[in-house]
XYZ file of C-alpha atoms in Angstrom:
716
model
C 65.465 86.807 15.144
C 62.885 87.454 17.887
C 61.276 90.929 18.130
C 63.156 91.858 21.322
C 66.552 91.045 19.825
C 65.609 92.853 16.636
C 64.649 95.960 18.597
C 67.976 95.962 20.468
C 69.894 95.450 17.219
C 67.954 98.219 15.541
C 68.581 100.634 18.411
C 72.334 99.988 18.407
C 72.701 100.030 14.643
C 70.651 103.162 13.940
C 70.996 105.279 17.039
C 71.393 109.056 16.918
C 75.132 108.581 16.376
C 74.561 106.958 12.965
C 73.867 110.360 11.373
C 75.596 113.556 12.469
C 74.982 116.869 10.689
C 77.368 119.759 11.321
C 75.859 123.199 10.685
C 78.546 125.899 10.900
C 77.634 129.577 10.820
C 79.290 131.477 7.927
C 77.740 134.880 8.635
C 79.847 138.085 8.810
C 80.005 138.166 12.625
C 81.925 134.832 12.510
C 84.845 136.772 10.990
C 85.350 138.501 14.341
C 88.586 137.765 16.174
C 88.546 135.147 18.925
C 91.095 137.301 20.837
C 93.176 134.273 21.778
C 96.681 135.132 20.616
C 98.928 132.646 18.847
C 102.689 133.258 18.997
C 104.330 132.969 15.580
C 107.876 133.953 16.554
C 109.407 130.637 17.662
C 113.049 131.592 16.957
C 113.489 133.675 20.084
C 116.766 132.012 21.129
C 118.523 132.061 17.751
C 117.247 135.417 16.465
C 119.979 137.672 15.175
C 120.376 141.179 16.502
C 118.249 143.820 14.846
C 115.528 141.391 13.779
C 112.075 142.587 14.781
C 110.007 139.771 16.353
C 106.778 138.744 14.688
C 103.613 140.035 16.267
C 101.166 137.432 17.606
C 97.993 136.720 15.658
C 94.522 135.598 16.679
C 92.129 133.289 14.861
C 88.615 134.249 13.857
C 85.511 132.582 15.287
C 85.045 130.862 11.923
C 88.562 129.403 11.983
C 88.102 128.101 15.531
C 84.755 126.526 14.611
C 86.173 124.836 11.498
C 89.291 123.505 13.259
C 87.360 122.065 16.196
C 84.640 120.521 14.029
C 87.259 118.914 11.782
C 88.995 117.491 14.856
C 85.621 116.021 15.885
C 85.294 114.417 12.438
C 88.886 113.136 12.480
C 88.373 111.283 15.757
C 85.073 109.894 14.482
C 86.542 108.641 11.194
C 89.567 107.118 12.972
C 87.466 105.009 15.335
C 84.359 104.406 13.163
C 85.508 104.405 9.532
C 82.264 102.943 8.107
C 79.083 103.019 10.187
C 79.132 106.583 11.601
C 78.430 109.253 8.978
C 78.834 113.049 8.927
C 77.065 115.604 6.723
C 78.704 119.052 6.754
C 76.632 122.167 5.981
C 77.698 125.829 5.923
C 75.054 128.526 6.315
C 75.157 132.223 5.397
C 72.714 133.889 2.986
C 72.063 130.386 1.692
C 73.080 126.852 2.594
C 76.147 125.014 1.254
C 76.176 121.198 1.479
C 79.825 120.077 1.470
C 79.243 116.298 1.290
C 76.530 113.636 1.328
C 75.859 110.375 3.200
C 77.790 108.346 0.611
C 80.718 106.430 2.073
C 83.253 107.658 -0.477
C 82.630 111.228 0.683
C 83.192 110.428 4.342
C 86.754 111.661 4.954
C 88.469 114.725 6.350
C 90.220 115.251 2.999
C 86.876 115.707 1.237
C 85.637 118.118 3.879
C 88.821 120.203 3.948
C 88.779 120.547 0.170
C 85.158 121.696 0.261
C 85.835 124.149 3.087
C 88.742 125.623 1.140
C 86.351 126.303 -1.727
C 83.879 128.028 0.606
C 86.494 130.367 2.081
C 86.259 132.590 5.170
C 83.197 134.752 5.947
C 82.875 138.090 4.203
C 82.844 140.874 6.835
C 81.268 143.350 4.385
C 78.249 141.170 3.636
C 74.872 142.360 4.883
C 74.148 140.542 8.206
C 70.392 140.876 7.657
C 70.605 138.568 4.638
C 72.497 135.856 6.545
C 70.983 133.379 8.958
C 71.843 130.049 10.523
C 68.249 128.927 9.851
C 69.074 128.086 6.226
C 71.549 125.462 7.368
C 69.333 124.079 10.166
C 66.360 123.492 7.867
C 68.663 121.830 5.333
C 70.062 119.630 8.137
C 66.546 118.354 8.915
C 66.027 117.561 5.245
C 69.348 115.720 5.183
C 68.359 113.569 8.152
C 65.316 112.342 6.206
C 67.512 111.003 3.402
C 68.334 107.295 3.468
C 71.920 106.194 3.967
C 73.421 103.178 2.225
C 73.386 101.134 5.417
C 69.745 101.952 6.080
C 68.886 100.992 2.509
C 70.634 97.636 2.930
C 68.693 96.909 6.119
C 65.379 97.936 4.577
C 66.050 95.712 1.580
C 66.867 92.765 3.821
C 63.627 93.336 5.756
C 61.202 93.916 2.917
C 58.160 92.827 4.911
C 59.124 94.800 7.988
C 61.031 97.714 6.469
C 59.344 100.112 8.859
C 61.337 98.585 11.716
C 64.529 100.299 10.501
C 64.934 103.350 12.738
C 65.909 106.823 11.565
C 67.548 108.949 14.231
C 70.150 111.668 13.979
C 72.029 114.493 15.638
C 72.504 118.120 14.595
C 75.545 120.009 15.953
C 75.186 123.741 15.340
C 78.218 126.025 15.799
C 77.037 129.634 15.818
C 77.088 132.924 17.684
C 73.607 133.260 19.142
C 72.202 136.568 20.337
C 70.301 135.483 23.433
C 68.325 132.664 25.044
C 65.256 133.885 23.165
C 67.137 133.489 19.900
C 68.030 129.907 20.885
C 64.372 129.059 21.608
C 63.375 130.497 18.240
C 65.894 128.230 16.500
C 64.516 125.193 18.372
C 60.944 126.038 17.334
C 61.992 126.350 13.690
C 63.763 122.974 13.791
C 60.681 121.319 15.298
C 58.444 122.768 12.609
C 60.863 121.592 9.918
C 60.844 118.045 11.387
C 57.040 117.893 11.313
C 56.944 119.167 7.764
C 59.602 116.766 6.522
C 57.925 113.800 8.227
C 54.750 114.548 6.271
C 56.731 114.487 3.034
C 58.542 111.276 4.037
C 55.233 109.508 4.736
C 54.384 109.615 1.025
C 57.843 108.866 -0.363
C 59.954 105.717 -0.645
C 63.219 107.666 -0.837
C 62.781 109.457 2.468
C 62.459 108.243 6.036
C 60.549 109.976 8.787
C 62.685 111.270 11.687
C 61.930 109.339 14.860
C 64.371 111.209 17.084
C 66.583 114.283 16.602
C 69.185 115.523 19.091
C 70.119 119.184 18.768
C 73.492 120.277 20.217
C 73.779 124.055 19.972
C 77.258 125.431 20.719
C 77.327 129.196 21.229
C 80.821 130.560 20.432
C 81.907 133.959 21.752
C 85.309 135.743 21.846
C 87.710 135.779 24.777
C 87.111 138.539 27.297
C 83.409 138.990 26.574
C 80.435 137.970 28.676
C 78.065 135.460 27.186
C 74.393 136.235 26.714
C 73.407 132.588 26.270
C 72.952 130.256 29.220
C 74.114 126.647 29.338
C 71.354 124.068 29.413
C 71.622 120.297 29.883
C 70.049 117.836 27.497
C 66.247 117.653 27.783
C 63.272 116.785 25.620
C 61.529 119.980 24.477
C 59.270 118.317 21.889
C 58.213 114.682 21.346
C 60.716 114.277 18.483
C 63.366 116.801 19.531
C 65.837 116.976 22.416
C 68.093 119.975 22.861
C 71.161 121.014 24.824
C 73.012 124.345 24.801
C 76.715 124.940 25.468
C 78.147 128.447 25.764
C 81.897 128.210 25.107
C 84.752 130.645 24.569
C 86.533 130.355 21.252
C 89.976 128.771 21.102
C 91.192 125.997 23.355
C 87.951 126.020 25.364
C 85.962 125.185 22.225
C 88.411 122.424 21.269
C 88.116 120.898 24.748
C 84.317 121.057 24.634
C 84.051 119.266 21.271
C 86.554 116.674 22.471
C 84.237 115.950 25.394
C 81.163 115.883 23.147
C 82.658 113.367 20.720
C 83.365 111.060 23.665
C 79.810 111.409 24.947
C 78.163 110.982 21.545
C 80.047 107.849 20.488
C 80.739 106.055 23.806
C 84.456 106.798 23.764
C 86.949 106.667 26.610
C 90.425 108.054 27.173
C 93.645 106.190 27.945
C 96.920 107.972 28.670
C 100.131 106.057 27.927
C 102.825 107.220 30.350
C 106.595 106.758 30.553
C 107.071 106.493 26.775
C 110.853 106.627 26.162
C 111.741 108.868 23.246
C 114.958 110.434 22.024
C 114.822 114.226 22.225
C 116.724 114.605 18.949
C 115.057 111.865 16.914
C 111.954 112.136 14.799
C 111.043 108.446 15.125
C 110.759 106.238 18.171
C 113.652 103.799 18.430
C 113.333 102.899 22.066
C 114.951 99.507 22.101
C 117.806 100.390 19.790
C 118.892 103.427 21.842
C 120.251 103.692 25.349
C 117.566 104.429 27.902
C 119.775 106.792 29.921
C 119.672 109.453 27.195
C 115.912 109.395 26.521
C 113.060 111.409 27.996
C 109.647 110.092 29.026
C 106.476 111.409 27.431
C 102.725 110.871 27.737
C 100.251 110.325 24.896
C 96.479 110.375 25.304
C 94.409 108.055 23.102
C 90.664 107.862 22.469
C 88.880 104.566 21.794
C 85.612 102.786 22.476
C 84.778 102.617 26.159
C 84.467 98.813 26.051
C 88.269 98.672 26.224
C 87.862 99.595 29.915
C 85.066 97.115 30.494
C 87.287 94.736 32.473
C 88.106 97.552 34.907
C 84.403 98.130 35.544
C 83.687 94.414 35.932
C 86.527 93.755 38.365
C 86.048 96.994 40.263
C 89.654 98.067 39.632
C 88.758 101.334 37.933
C 89.818 103.406 40.949
C 93.113 101.479 41.165
C 93.996 101.611 37.454
C 95.231 105.178 37.559
C 91.945 106.941 36.957
C 92.376 110.714 37.071
C 90.186 113.689 36.281
C 91.521 116.195 33.819
C 91.345 119.980 34.027
C 87.841 120.215 32.585
C 86.628 117.869 35.309
C 84.075 116.191 33.039
C 85.899 113.241 31.550
C 88.399 110.863 33.053
C 91.427 109.206 31.559
C 92.817 105.814 32.559
C 96.592 105.797 32.956
C 98.561 102.813 31.648
C 102.332 102.493 31.750
C 104.589 101.698 28.801
C 106.100 98.233 29.084
C 108.904 97.352 26.661
C 107.817 94.253 24.710
C 110.007 91.173 24.964
C 108.684 89.501 21.850
C 107.455 90.534 18.415
C 104.891 87.731 18.241
C 101.699 89.495 19.228
C 99.677 86.338 18.596
C 101.130 84.808 21.771
C 98.920 87.019 23.967
C 95.409 86.023 24.938
C 93.349 88.927 23.559
C 89.684 89.457 24.457
C 88.989 92.556 22.322
C 90.508 95.032 19.858
C 89.418 98.658 19.392
C 90.618 101.360 17.005
C 92.377 104.323 18.597
C 92.776 107.998 17.769
C 95.358 110.315 19.394
C 93.870 113.321 21.136
C 96.671 115.618 19.977
C 97.507 114.088 16.608
C 100.023 116.786 15.638
C 102.209 116.542 18.737
C 105.629 114.959 18.388
C 105.070 112.247 21.056
C 101.869 111.132 19.285
C 103.624 111.085 15.923
C 106.521 109.045 17.310
C 104.179 106.524 18.917
C 102.057 106.037 15.791
C 105.117 105.695 13.549
C 106.622 103.182 15.955
C 103.446 101.082 15.879
C 102.903 101.365 12.120
C 106.388 99.946 11.564
C 105.123 96.600 12.808
C 106.023 96.910 16.481
C 103.751 96.197 19.438
C 103.689 97.775 22.890
C 102.475 96.152 26.093
C 100.734 98.352 28.655
C 100.653 97.656 32.362
C 98.594 99.029 35.194
C 100.590 101.413 37.409
C 100.842 99.846 40.853
C 102.866 100.889 43.882
C 103.403 97.307 44.999
C 102.748 93.755 43.940
C 103.407 92.006 40.673
C 103.201 93.632 37.246
C 99.739 93.427 35.622
C 99.761 93.755 31.818
C 96.204 94.590 30.745
C 96.433 96.071 27.212
C 98.562 96.025 24.084
C 98.969 98.445 21.172
C 99.548 96.985 17.722
C 98.694 97.778 14.112
C 96.854 95.650 11.559
C 96.536 96.678 7.934
C 97.730 100.221 8.562
C 95.315 100.804 11.469
C 96.290 100.908 15.133
C 94.253 98.907 17.629
C 94.171 98.812 21.410
C 93.994 95.138 22.380
C 92.497 94.087 25.694
C 94.495 91.269 27.269
C 93.040 88.874 29.781
C 94.547 90.063 33.046
C 91.971 88.356 35.256
C 91.538 84.692 36.061
C 91.146 82.519 32.992
C 88.062 80.356 32.625
C 90.382 77.430 31.896
C 91.844 77.479 35.409
C 90.423 75.558 38.334
C 87.800 77.522 40.256
C 89.235 78.964 43.468
C 88.288 77.404 46.766
C 86.723 79.850 49.179
C 87.437 77.862 52.337
C 90.803 76.159 51.840
C 92.223 78.189 48.956
C 93.765 75.101 47.339
C 91.943 75.571 44.061
C 93.174 79.085 43.300
C 94.991 82.178 44.468
C 91.981 84.198 45.614
C 90.568 83.420 49.047
C 89.423 86.782 50.471
C 85.994 86.852 48.879
C 83.266 89.034 50.375
C 81.231 86.026 51.452
C 79.179 87.794 54.140
C 78.396 90.726 51.845
C 77.425 88.348 49.058
C 75.000 86.566 51.368
C 73.404 89.910 52.202
C 73.327 90.740 48.504
C 71.423 87.514 47.772
C 68.901 88.257 50.524
C 68.218 91.710 49.089
C 67.646 90.331 45.588
C 65.529 87.251 46.237
C 62.729 86.463 43.781
C 59.235 85.800 45.096
C 56.015 84.811 43.274
C 53.803 87.741 42.320
C 50.082 87.536 41.786
C 48.667 88.583 38.459
C 46.447 91.156 40.127
C 49.398 93.179 41.392
C 50.046 96.226 39.268
C 53.093 98.451 39.114
C 52.493 102.185 38.433
C 55.456 102.293 36.055
C 53.928 99.592 33.885
C 56.962 97.289 34.092
C 56.612 93.568 34.428
C 57.892 91.988 37.654
C 60.711 90.242 35.773
C 61.811 93.556 34.259
C 61.765 95.255 37.648
C 63.833 92.431 39.111
C 66.391 92.651 36.313
C 66.579 96.429 36.704
C 67.182 96.113 40.442
C 69.853 93.462 39.921
C 71.523 95.668 37.321
C 71.603 98.638 39.719
C 73.058 96.564 42.559
C 75.825 95.103 40.368
C 77.021 98.217 38.566
C 79.869 98.408 41.049
C 80.294 95.456 43.393
C 83.892 94.301 44.038
C 84.071 90.580 44.775
C 87.311 90.598 46.777
C 87.967 92.328 50.090
C 91.429 93.514 49.067
C 90.014 95.288 45.993
C 87.742 97.629 47.930
C 87.990 100.117 50.757
C 84.552 101.678 51.108
C 82.733 98.343 51.452
C 85.005 97.516 54.403
C 83.990 100.726 56.227
C 80.918 100.912 58.428
C 80.797 104.673 57.887
C 79.945 104.219 54.177
C 77.190 101.623 54.684
C 74.273 104.140 54.716
C 75.358 105.707 51.434
C 76.115 102.368 49.748
C 72.655 101.028 50.666
C 70.783 104.124 49.487
C 72.625 104.987 46.262
C 71.467 101.766 44.543
C 67.806 102.687 44.952
C 65.831 103.575 41.840
C 64.666 106.876 43.332
C 65.938 108.855 46.294
C 63.912 111.015 48.641
C 65.164 114.270 50.105
C 65.785 112.451 53.372
C 67.898 109.848 51.540
C 69.952 112.586 49.915
C 70.469 114.202 53.323
C 71.630 110.876 54.777
C 74.118 110.401 51.924
C 75.439 113.929 52.396
C 75.864 113.320 56.139
C 77.855 110.194 55.309
C 80.147 112.221 53.038
C 80.617 114.861 55.734
C 81.508 112.141 58.252
C 84.203 110.906 55.871
C 85.539 114.441 55.559
C 85.650 114.641 59.364
C 87.504 111.313 59.503
C 90.066 112.612 57.041
C 90.527 115.777 59.046
C 91.117 113.712 62.201
C 93.511 111.486 60.243
C 91.646 108.319 61.264
C 93.037 105.063 59.821
C 91.227 103.270 56.988
C 90.888 99.513 56.380
C 93.316 99.479 53.459
C 94.457 96.011 52.410
C 98.239 95.502 52.492
C 98.196 92.121 50.737
C 101.184 91.855 48.392
C 102.854 94.995 49.734
C 105.800 95.420 52.076
C 106.005 97.679 55.069
C 103.112 99.651 56.474
C 101.297 100.087 53.170
C 100.267 103.380 51.573
C 100.459 106.687 53.411
C 97.388 108.100 55.096
C 96.858 110.680 52.334
C 97.132 107.939 49.719
C 94.626 105.821 51.644
C 92.056 108.601 51.605
C 92.730 109.318 47.935
C 91.976 105.662 47.109
C 88.848 105.795 49.259
C 87.531 108.995 47.627
C 88.263 107.657 44.126
C 86.345 104.461 44.831
C 83.432 106.323 46.417
C 83.222 108.646 43.419
C 83.307 105.638 41.082
C 80.399 104.040 42.957
C 78.234 107.164 42.911
C 79.069 107.985 39.284
C 77.582 104.686 38.133
C 74.217 105.852 39.547
C 74.480 109.624 39.025
C 72.551 109.467 35.759
C 69.456 107.863 37.286
C 67.862 110.934 38.886
C 68.730 114.489 39.837
C 68.961 113.466 43.492
C 71.639 110.897 42.631
C 73.516 113.677 40.859
C 73.257 115.850 43.982
C 75.080 113.165 45.966
C 77.868 113.111 43.360
C 78.081 116.911 43.412
C 78.445 116.792 47.193
C 81.365 114.343 46.906
C 83.095 116.437 44.235
C 82.650 119.590 46.322
C 84.054 117.936 49.458
C 87.080 116.592 47.586
C 88.198 120.076 46.550
C 90.425 121.031 49.473
C 91.039 124.695 50.479
C 94.669 125.904 50.491
C 94.960 125.737 54.301
C 93.767 122.112 54.222
C 96.428 121.249 51.632
C 99.070 122.922 53.810
C 97.924 120.868 56.785
C 98.163 117.708 54.680
C 101.724 118.578 53.692
C 102.701 118.986 57.334
C 101.066 115.641 58.124
C 103.018 113.930 55.340
C 106.291 115.385 56.611
C 105.497 114.202 60.137
C 104.786 110.670 58.864
C 108.069 110.655 56.946
C 109.953 111.611 60.099
C 108.192 108.852 62.012
C 109.139 106.339 59.321
C 112.771 107.385 59.463
C 112.687 107.144 63.246
C 111.242 103.628 63.091
C 113.840 102.512 60.556
C 116.677 103.705 62.793
C 114.821 102.811 65.992
C 116.622 99.500 66.657
C 120.096 100.942 66.321
C 119.282 104.102 68.261
C 117.704 102.103 71.094
C 120.808 99.927 71.491
C 123.088 102.964 71.463
C 120.975 104.800 74.025
C 120.820 101.754 76.307
C 124.591 101.267 76.097
C 125.321 104.926 76.877
C 122.825 104.888 79.719
C 124.379 101.806 81.341
C 127.854 103.324 81.008
C 126.670 106.573 82.580
C 125.047 104.750 85.483
C 128.208 102.745 85.989
C 130.232 105.931 86.150
C 127.885 107.457 88.680
C 128.133 104.410 90.909
C 131.920 104.288 90.661
C 132.212 107.917 91.682
C 130.110 107.233 94.731
C 132.325 104.374 96.089
C 133.901 105.144 99.527
C 137.377 106.611 99.270
C 140.216 104.466 100.661
C 142.238 107.364 102.111
C 143.842 106.707 105.573
C 143.051 109.322 108.228
C 146.360 110.896 109.304
C 147.070 111.185 113.042
C 148.112 114.828 112.828
C 146.502 118.174 113.649
C 147.276 119.264 110.126
C 145.339 116.411 108.591
C 142.703 117.686 106.239
C 139.085 117.223 107.099
C 137.701 114.136 105.442
C 135.401 114.762 102.509
C 131.674 114.602 103.113
C 130.500 111.189 102.000
C 127.092 110.753 100.467
C 124.987 107.642 100.902
C 125.238 105.052 98.172
C 122.428 105.557 95.707
C 120.563 102.609 94.303
C 119.973 102.517 90.590
C 116.297 103.176 91.160
C 117.089 106.461 92.943
C 119.268 107.852 90.146
C 117.221 110.506 88.385
C 118.014 110.432 84.730
C 118.035 113.706 82.822
C 115.144 114.215 80.408
C 117.209 113.414 77.353
C 118.355 110.070 78.795
C 114.842 108.717 79.136
C 113.937 106.256 76.468
C 114.213 102.564 75.645
C 116.157 100.512 78.243
C 118.148 97.452 77.286
C 117.595 94.060 78.877
C 121.086 94.182 80.482
C 120.342 97.494 82.189
C 117.026 96.263 83.493
C 118.655 93.108 84.934
C 121.535 95.078 86.527
C 119.118 97.508 88.171
C 117.116 94.648 89.590
C 120.224 92.938 91.064
C 121.436 96.199 92.637
C 118.095 96.825 94.273
C 117.942 93.277 95.618
C 121.490 93.518 97.092
C 120.783 96.854 98.745
C 117.973 95.306 100.736
C 120.152 92.502 102.224
C 122.236 94.715 104.650
C 121.765 97.798 106.754
C 123.257 100.909 105.249
C 126.140 102.574 107.158
C 124.812 105.408 109.279
C 127.597 107.739 108.139
C 126.276 107.561 104.624
C 122.715 108.172 105.727
C 123.418 111.364 107.757
C 125.414 114.304 106.515
C 127.860 114.275 109.534
C 128.566 111.676 112.217
C 130.847 112.266 115.219
C 133.504 109.552 115.667
C 134.788 107.948 118.898
C 131.841 108.925 121.041
C 132.624 106.094 123.484
C 135.955 107.717 124.429
C 134.198 110.857 125.509
C 131.802 108.875 127.605
C 134.565 106.771 129.332
C 137.366 109.360 129.902
C 135.334 112.517 129.926
C 137.632 114.161 127.375
C 136.700 116.452 124.537
C 137.092 114.568 121.332
C 137.718 116.395 118.119
C 136.267 115.351 114.898
C 139.665 113.966 113.780
C 139.937 111.665 116.814
C 142.757 113.518 118.776
C 142.034 114.318 122.439
C 142.681 117.842 123.599
C 144.931 118.506 126.519
């Protein structure tokens, strides 16, 4: 094994997550109520008359700390049953070590039994005699002790035993007094590390601490203001990094430790939706029961983040149902329950298997799902898609009493013929980003470097080239239909700048301007280049298009947000712009309703147009018929009525349609109008129709000199 490979192996095997020490405060102030009430009276509907309801109770700070820390350990033991170890210490007037690094003591049952023996804090004990420092110093001593796995590696590398790393993490749950108190605790831990490293240098049974991560969680009751400020992770001493979290007791503390366990052990969240379950059953019997009497439930599972690796590689993370939860810090990938058609799980091409742990292990949906899987059944999971074919990407199945999330090969198999970019005869994919890939190759060309050139960072040219290539390929969709932002010219400035190793203030300003331009586009309701391949109709709605675009943009920036603080500022700008004010949401609702009306109008457009054209032609025909000259004979009598005033014949062009009659005109109507106009130009219109009145028999008056009446009778 070469030194580089050995160093990578050593870093992965003995990272800070190999050893975790919990130090929980057991001082009298931890007996204080958390002030988060828990309802105990659950029989409100069936309670008999005269029965007094039970009063709600509230847990103490100690109870909240123990429950949340045990949930942290449960998730850890479910997913890493062997290599990740926990040492639990309780501190009051002295320290209490509840377990050791031995594998047989690594279980929640052992810890719960030891905690039961310790009991709750004593409120009457003298607070001056109690301190969290006893437990923190003992935690440093525990980190210096060798675990069984470290001993095995040191024995296998007798000549190079010093290459085995010793790192660890201390999670302290306490009620600190102030920021000054926190800094005092950090100084004491640093002094203890230096002292223990001196002892370890002269002992074969101890190992010097090379890195220690301190996670201090300040717990305070509901309704009170905290006196301790949050602080992100930073290195305060060469061997010690520290981060501070100020959290309310209760559900806020449980959510915080759930996030921390995901960060510490590279975990990810997957939510299984549309799980059919009988409301009255205590086991899942989906296939044996009728689906019309079952309800759908969701179950969230935690597992190693590599189970989502295919989403990151293919760039489909923003399309796989990624959604941010209430805390806004961790995302969950949504996969849909798909009823299995076969019990032979070996028939599926699996590329990875990862242990899972339910987030809410005591909920009934989680219990039903785990019991269903432990009975030997398997469940296929598909990506939720609005259109296109079904894509089954994962499978849940149990082996040896443990449940695993299997990653199925949903992408192109390496055994298939490579797709042809030009003709498309070799595969299904033809819309590759060929032009963008050519630009990508130009930006990452290798050139010879002279030996005299020196980089201030001290990196070799090959390392710098690999680092640049890694930054440019963190998120780079290969297919046009799988991306939206890379098809938009408005996002080009941000996409080119965010992959840089460092950003200047001017670069950050340019990225923020790009985000503001996108917000302006959304406000104007401008169309986006959304691919409609495999979908029917017009594709997704405008709101859905912008949601896809914002999700993909946030995915791109998140992959680089950890590089520098300026990268993080760009991500913060995107998150801030995505949070719409109430009036903006109301405007979006009105826009969606308007689009729905337009869709309904387009669906009925053909039929309505024909009906309108038919009614219009009938109405025009009626108008023309009414205007035909009457065939009445003029009576030769003084009592004959005066003939009706005749109006000139109107051509179809001169008929003014009312406002409501304007609209689509049929081909028949257009042709009829054209013929009528052409015929009207072939003869001279009768003068009596042109003028309002025309005197008849004028020639008689001129020849005989008699007065002629309008009805044609001469007067005597």
